[in-house]
mmCIF file of C-alpha atoms in Angstrom:
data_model
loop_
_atom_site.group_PDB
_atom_site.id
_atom_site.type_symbol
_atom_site.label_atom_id
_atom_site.label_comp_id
_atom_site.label_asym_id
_atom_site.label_seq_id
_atom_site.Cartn_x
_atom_site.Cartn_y
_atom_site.Cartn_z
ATOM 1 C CA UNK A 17 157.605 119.015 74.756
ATOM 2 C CA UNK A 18 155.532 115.768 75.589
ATOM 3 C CA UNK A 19 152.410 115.376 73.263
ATOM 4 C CA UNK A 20 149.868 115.674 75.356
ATOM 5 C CA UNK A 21 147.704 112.436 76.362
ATOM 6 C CA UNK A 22 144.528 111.829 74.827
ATOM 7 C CA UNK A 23 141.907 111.729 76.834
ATOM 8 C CA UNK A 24 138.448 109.765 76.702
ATOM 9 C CA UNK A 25 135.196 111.503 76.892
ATOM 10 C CA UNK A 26 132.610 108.605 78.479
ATOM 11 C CA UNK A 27 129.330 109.530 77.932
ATOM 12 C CA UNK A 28 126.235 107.716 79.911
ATOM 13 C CA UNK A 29 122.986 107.847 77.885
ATOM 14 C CA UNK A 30 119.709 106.056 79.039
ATOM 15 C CA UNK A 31 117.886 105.384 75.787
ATOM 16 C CA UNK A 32 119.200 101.892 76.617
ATOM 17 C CA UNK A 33 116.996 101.479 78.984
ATOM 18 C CA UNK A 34 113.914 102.495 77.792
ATOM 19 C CA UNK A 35 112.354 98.978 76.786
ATOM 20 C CA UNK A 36 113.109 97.253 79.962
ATOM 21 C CA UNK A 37 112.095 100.895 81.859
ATOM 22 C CA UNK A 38 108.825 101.341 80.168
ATOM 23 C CA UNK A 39 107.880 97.601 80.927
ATOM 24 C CA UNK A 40 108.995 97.515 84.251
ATOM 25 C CA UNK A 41 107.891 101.161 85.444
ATOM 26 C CA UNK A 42 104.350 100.433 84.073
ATOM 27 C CA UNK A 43 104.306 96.719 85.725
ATOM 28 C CA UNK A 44 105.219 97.849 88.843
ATOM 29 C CA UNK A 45 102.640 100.841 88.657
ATOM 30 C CA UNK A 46 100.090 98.364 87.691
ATOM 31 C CA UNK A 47 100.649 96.363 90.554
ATOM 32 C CA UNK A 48 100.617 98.592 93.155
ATOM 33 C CA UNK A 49 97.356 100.472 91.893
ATOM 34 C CA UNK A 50 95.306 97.672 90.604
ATOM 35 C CA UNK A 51 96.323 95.496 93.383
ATOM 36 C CA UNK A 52 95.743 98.198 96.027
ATOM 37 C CA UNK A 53 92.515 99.536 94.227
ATOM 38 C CA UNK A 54 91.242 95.885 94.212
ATOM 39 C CA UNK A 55 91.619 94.971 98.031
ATOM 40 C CA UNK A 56 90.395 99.132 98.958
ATOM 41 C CA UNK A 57 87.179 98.295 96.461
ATOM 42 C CA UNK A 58 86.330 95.216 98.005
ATOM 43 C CA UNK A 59 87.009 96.373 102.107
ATOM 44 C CA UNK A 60 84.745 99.289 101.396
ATOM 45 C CA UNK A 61 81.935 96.513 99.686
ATOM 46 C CA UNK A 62 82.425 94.526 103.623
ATOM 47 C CA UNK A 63 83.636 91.733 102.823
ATOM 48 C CA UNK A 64 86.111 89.714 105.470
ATOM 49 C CA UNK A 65 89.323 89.979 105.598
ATOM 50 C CA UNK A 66 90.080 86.331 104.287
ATOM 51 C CA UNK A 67 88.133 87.025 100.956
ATOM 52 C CA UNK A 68 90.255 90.464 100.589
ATOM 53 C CA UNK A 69 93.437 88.712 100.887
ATOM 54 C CA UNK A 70 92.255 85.683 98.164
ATOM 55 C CA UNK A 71 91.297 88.483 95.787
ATOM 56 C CA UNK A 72 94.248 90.446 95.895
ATOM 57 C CA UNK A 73 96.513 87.617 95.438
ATOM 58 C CA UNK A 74 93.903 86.382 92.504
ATOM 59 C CA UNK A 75 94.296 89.701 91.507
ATOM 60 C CA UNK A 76 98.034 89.422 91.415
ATOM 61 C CA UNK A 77 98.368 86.159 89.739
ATOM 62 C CA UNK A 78 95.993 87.465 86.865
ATOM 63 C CA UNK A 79 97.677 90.651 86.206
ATOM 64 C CA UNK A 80 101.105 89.205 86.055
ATOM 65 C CA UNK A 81 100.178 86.866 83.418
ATOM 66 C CA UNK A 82 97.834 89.609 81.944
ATOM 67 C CA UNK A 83 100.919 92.244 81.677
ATOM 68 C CA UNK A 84 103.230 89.682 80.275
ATOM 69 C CA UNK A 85 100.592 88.271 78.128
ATOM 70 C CA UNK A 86 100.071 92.290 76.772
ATOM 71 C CA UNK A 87 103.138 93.287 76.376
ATOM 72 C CA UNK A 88 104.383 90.555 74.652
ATOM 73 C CA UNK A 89 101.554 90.501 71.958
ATOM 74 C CA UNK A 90 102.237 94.426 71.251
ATOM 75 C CA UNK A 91 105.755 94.417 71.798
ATOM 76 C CA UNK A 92 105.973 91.803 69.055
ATOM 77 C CA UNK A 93 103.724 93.486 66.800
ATOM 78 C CA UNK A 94 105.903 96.055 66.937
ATOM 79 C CA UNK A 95 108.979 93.390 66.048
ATOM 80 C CA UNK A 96 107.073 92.266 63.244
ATOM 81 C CA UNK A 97 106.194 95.626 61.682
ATOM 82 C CA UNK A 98 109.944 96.861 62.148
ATOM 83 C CA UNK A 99 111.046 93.160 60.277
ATOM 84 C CA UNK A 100 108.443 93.824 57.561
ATOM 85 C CA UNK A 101 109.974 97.344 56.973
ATOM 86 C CA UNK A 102 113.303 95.723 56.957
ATOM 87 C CA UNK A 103 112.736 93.401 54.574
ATOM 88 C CA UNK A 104 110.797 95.872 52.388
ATOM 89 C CA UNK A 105 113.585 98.111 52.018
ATOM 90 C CA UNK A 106 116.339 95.275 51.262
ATOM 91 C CA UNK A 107 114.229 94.419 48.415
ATOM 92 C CA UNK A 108 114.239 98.015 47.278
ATOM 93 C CA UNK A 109 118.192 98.097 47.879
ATOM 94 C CA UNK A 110 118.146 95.298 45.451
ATOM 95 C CA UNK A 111 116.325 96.517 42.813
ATOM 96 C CA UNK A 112 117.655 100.385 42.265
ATOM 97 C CA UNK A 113 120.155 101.439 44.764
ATOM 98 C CA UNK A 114 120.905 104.490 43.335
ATOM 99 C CA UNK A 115 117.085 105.559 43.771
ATOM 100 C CA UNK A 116 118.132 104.001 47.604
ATOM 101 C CA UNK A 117 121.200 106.749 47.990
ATOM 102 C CA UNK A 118 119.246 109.915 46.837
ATOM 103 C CA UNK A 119 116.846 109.440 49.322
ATOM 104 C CA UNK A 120 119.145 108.849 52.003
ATOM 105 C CA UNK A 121 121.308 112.088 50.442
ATOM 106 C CA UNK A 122 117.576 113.777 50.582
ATOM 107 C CA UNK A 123 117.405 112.802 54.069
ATOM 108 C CA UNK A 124 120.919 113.969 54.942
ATOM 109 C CA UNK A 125 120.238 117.798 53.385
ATOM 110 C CA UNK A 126 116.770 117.873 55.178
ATOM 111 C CA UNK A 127 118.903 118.089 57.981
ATOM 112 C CA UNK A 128 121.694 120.314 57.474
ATOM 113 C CA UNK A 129 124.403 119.070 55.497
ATOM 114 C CA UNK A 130 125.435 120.608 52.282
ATOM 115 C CA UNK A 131 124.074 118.600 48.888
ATOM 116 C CA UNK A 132 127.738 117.348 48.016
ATOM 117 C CA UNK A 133 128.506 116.258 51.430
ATOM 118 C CA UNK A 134 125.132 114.752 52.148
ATOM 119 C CA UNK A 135 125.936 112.495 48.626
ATOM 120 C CA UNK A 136 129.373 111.867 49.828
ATOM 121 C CA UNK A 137 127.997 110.754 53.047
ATOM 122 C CA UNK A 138 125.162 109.024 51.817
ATOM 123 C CA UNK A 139 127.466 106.856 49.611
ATOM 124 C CA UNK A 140 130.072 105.852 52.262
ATOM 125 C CA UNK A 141 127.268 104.572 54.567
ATOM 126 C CA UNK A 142 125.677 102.709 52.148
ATOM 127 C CA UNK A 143 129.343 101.013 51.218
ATOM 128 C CA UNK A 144 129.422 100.257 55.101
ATOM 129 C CA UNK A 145 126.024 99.452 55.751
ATOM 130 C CA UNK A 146 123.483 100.325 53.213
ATOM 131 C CA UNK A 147 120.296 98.577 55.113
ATOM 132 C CA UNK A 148 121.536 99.954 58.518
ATOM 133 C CA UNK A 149 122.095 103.406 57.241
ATOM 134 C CA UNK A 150 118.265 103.703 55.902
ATOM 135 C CA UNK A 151 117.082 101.381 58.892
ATOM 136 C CA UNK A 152 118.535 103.528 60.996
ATOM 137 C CA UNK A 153 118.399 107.176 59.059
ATOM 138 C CA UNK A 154 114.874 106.170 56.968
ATOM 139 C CA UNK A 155 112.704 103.691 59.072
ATOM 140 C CA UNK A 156 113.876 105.289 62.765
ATOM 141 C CA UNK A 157 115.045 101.813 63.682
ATOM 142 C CA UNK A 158 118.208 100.867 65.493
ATOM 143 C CA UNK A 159 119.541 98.155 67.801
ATOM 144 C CA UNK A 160 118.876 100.547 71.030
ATOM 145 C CA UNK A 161 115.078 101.279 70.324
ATOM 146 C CA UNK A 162 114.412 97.804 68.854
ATOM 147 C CA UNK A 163 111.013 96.175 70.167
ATOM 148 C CA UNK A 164 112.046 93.136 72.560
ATOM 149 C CA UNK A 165 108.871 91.072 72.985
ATOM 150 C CA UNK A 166 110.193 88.644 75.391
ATOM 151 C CA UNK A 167 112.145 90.938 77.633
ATOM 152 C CA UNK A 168 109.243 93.499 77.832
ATOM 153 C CA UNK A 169 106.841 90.478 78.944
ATOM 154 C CA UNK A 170 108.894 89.118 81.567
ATOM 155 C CA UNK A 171 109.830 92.925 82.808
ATOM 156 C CA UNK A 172 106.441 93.469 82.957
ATOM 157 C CA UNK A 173 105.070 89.942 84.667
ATOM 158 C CA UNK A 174 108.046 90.613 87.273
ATOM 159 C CA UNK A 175 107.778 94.244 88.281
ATOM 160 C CA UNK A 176 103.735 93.776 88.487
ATOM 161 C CA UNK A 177 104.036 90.507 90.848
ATOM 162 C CA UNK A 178 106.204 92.728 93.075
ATOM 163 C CA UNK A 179 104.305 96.030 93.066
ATOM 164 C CA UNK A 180 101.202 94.053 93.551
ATOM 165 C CA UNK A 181 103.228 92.230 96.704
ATOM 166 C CA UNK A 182 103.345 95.411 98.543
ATOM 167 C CA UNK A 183 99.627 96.374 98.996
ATOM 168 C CA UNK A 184 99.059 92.635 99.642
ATOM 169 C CA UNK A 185 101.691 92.340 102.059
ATOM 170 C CA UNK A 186 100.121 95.183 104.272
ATOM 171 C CA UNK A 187 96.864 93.535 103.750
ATOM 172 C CA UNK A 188 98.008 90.071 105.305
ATOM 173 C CA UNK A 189 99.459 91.995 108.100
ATOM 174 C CA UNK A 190 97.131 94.792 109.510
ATOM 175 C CA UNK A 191 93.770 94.562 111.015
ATOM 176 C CA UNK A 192 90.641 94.643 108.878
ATOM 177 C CA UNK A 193 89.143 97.585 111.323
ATOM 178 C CA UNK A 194 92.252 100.013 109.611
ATOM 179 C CA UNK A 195 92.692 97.635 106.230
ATOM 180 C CA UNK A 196 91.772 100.605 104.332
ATOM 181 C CA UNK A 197 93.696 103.745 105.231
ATOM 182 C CA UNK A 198 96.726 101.586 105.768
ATOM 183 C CA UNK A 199 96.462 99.513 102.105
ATOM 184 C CA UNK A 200 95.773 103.438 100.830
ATOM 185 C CA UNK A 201 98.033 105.281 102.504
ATOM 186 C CA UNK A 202 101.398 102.845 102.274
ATOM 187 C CA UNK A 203 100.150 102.571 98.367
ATOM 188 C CA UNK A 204 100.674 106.037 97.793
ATOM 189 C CA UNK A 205 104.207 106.253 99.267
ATOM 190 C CA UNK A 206 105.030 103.060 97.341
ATOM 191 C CA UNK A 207 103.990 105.002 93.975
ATOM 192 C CA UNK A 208 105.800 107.817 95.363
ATOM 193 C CA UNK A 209 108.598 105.662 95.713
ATOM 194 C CA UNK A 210 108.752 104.268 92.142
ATOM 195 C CA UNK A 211 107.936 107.526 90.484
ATOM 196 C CA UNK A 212 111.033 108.769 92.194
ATOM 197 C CA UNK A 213 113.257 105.595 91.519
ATOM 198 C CA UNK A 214 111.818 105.490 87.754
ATOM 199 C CA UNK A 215 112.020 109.194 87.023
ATOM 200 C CA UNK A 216 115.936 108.824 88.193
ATOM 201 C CA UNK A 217 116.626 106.030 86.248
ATOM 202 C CA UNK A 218 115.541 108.114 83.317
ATOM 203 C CA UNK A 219 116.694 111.336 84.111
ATOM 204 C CA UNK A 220 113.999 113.490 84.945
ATOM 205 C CA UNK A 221 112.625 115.029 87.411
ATOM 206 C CA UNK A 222 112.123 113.142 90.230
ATOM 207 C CA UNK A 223 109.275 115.585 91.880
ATOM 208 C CA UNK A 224 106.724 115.388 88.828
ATOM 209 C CA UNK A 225 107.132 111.700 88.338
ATOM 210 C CA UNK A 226 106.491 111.145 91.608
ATOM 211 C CA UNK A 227 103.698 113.161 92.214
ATOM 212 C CA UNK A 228 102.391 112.196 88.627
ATOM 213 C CA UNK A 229 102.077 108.475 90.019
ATOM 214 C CA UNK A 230 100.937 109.202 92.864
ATOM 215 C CA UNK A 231 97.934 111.443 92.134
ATOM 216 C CA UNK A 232 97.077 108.699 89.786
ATOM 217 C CA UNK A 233 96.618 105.933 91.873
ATOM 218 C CA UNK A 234 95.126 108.193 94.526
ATOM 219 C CA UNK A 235 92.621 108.524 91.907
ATOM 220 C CA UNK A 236 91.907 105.593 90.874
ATOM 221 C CA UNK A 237 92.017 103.819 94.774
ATOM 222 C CA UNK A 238 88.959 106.722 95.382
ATOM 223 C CA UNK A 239 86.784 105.809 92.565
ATOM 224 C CA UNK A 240 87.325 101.727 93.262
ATOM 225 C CA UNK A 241 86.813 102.484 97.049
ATOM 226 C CA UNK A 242 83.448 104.824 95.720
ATOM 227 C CA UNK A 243 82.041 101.573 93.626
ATOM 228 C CA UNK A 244 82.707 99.231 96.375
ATOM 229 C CA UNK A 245 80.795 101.552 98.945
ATOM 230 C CA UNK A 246 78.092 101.993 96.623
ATOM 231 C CA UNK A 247 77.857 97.856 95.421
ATOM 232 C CA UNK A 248 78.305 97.327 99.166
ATOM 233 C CA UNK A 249 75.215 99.119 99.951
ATOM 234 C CA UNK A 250 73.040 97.998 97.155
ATOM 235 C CA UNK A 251 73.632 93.861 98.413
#
């Protein structure tokens, strides 16, 4: 009797993704909605259509920078807490490891593994890897859900110069007499769009996160249309 052939069992997880997703889901939502909101605002205010097209690609050249600008600051404050934490704990490993491997067998037990076999497993990790087992196990940090300052900022800068492209595209290319409901309504369907496209990349529902982005830059296009109306008025 032939042994029988071990198979593989490949697995496809997207916490991978989640830095690069987060910073280009949010850029691209940025862009479409600030962009859009900015060029609705100012139609609604009356001014011609020459002005609407300089602000919305002012608009897009500031909020590009202004994303990448963002998320690199926090991203990297993030980096820099995570490095302090690091270093703080390789100091303790120094000083009194064995204090170092009861808290990692305490952390083992909390969740589910028998006192002796926590120990035992506490020990053979720290042989391996004793600051990646309490980075990992202790601090929450591994290499998958480390910050990346520099990829975050140029996801960001990237996504929001082409979600801001869209509404400005439609601006350059209909009439001023129907610049509104067109720069509204093709908004919306580009949300739409990327809430599907984002909540698929991620693995969830692809219904609530696009109707989640949509409603929200519906929402926010009505109030900046609302201030422009009233602004326009008052001059």
């Amino acid at each position: 009797m032939k042994p029988m052939a071990r198979t593989t069992h490949p697995e496809q997880h997207r916490t991978d993704r989640i830095g690069w997703l987060r910073a280009a889901v949010l850029g691209a939502n940025d862009g479409i909605v600030s962009t859009a909101s900015l060029v609705v605002g100012v139609a609604a205010a009356g001014a011609g259509h020459t002005q609407i097209l300089v602000t919305g690609v002012a608009g897009l050249v500031a909020g590009a920078m202004s994303m990448a600008a963002g998320e690199y600051v926090s991203v990297h404050s993030q980096a820099d807490t995570e490095q302090a934490d690091l270093s703080r704990e390789k100091g303790e490993l120094l000083q009194d490891p064995a204090a170092e491997r009861r808290e990692l067998t305490a952390i083992y037990v909390t969740r589910g593994l028998q006192p002796e076999l926590a120990r035992q497993v506490a020990e053979q990790l720290m042989t391996h890897d004793a600051l990646g087992a309490h980075a990992r196990d202790e601090l929450g940090i591994s290499e998958t859900m480390s910050a990346r300052p520099v990829q975050a900022a140029l996801a960001s800068a990237a996504s929001f110069a082409v979600g801001a492209a869209l509404p400005l595209a439609v601006t350059a290319l209909v009439p001023s007499q129907s610049l509104i409901p067109s720069v509204a309504g093709t908004s919306l369907a580009f949300l739409a769009v990327l809430g599907f496209i984002s909540a698929r990349a991620g693995g969830a529902s692809v219904l609530t996160g696009a109707w989640r982005v949509t409603f929200w830059g519906a929402l926010a296009m009505a109030i900046t249309a609302a201030a422009g109306t009233l602004f326009g008025a008052v001059a």
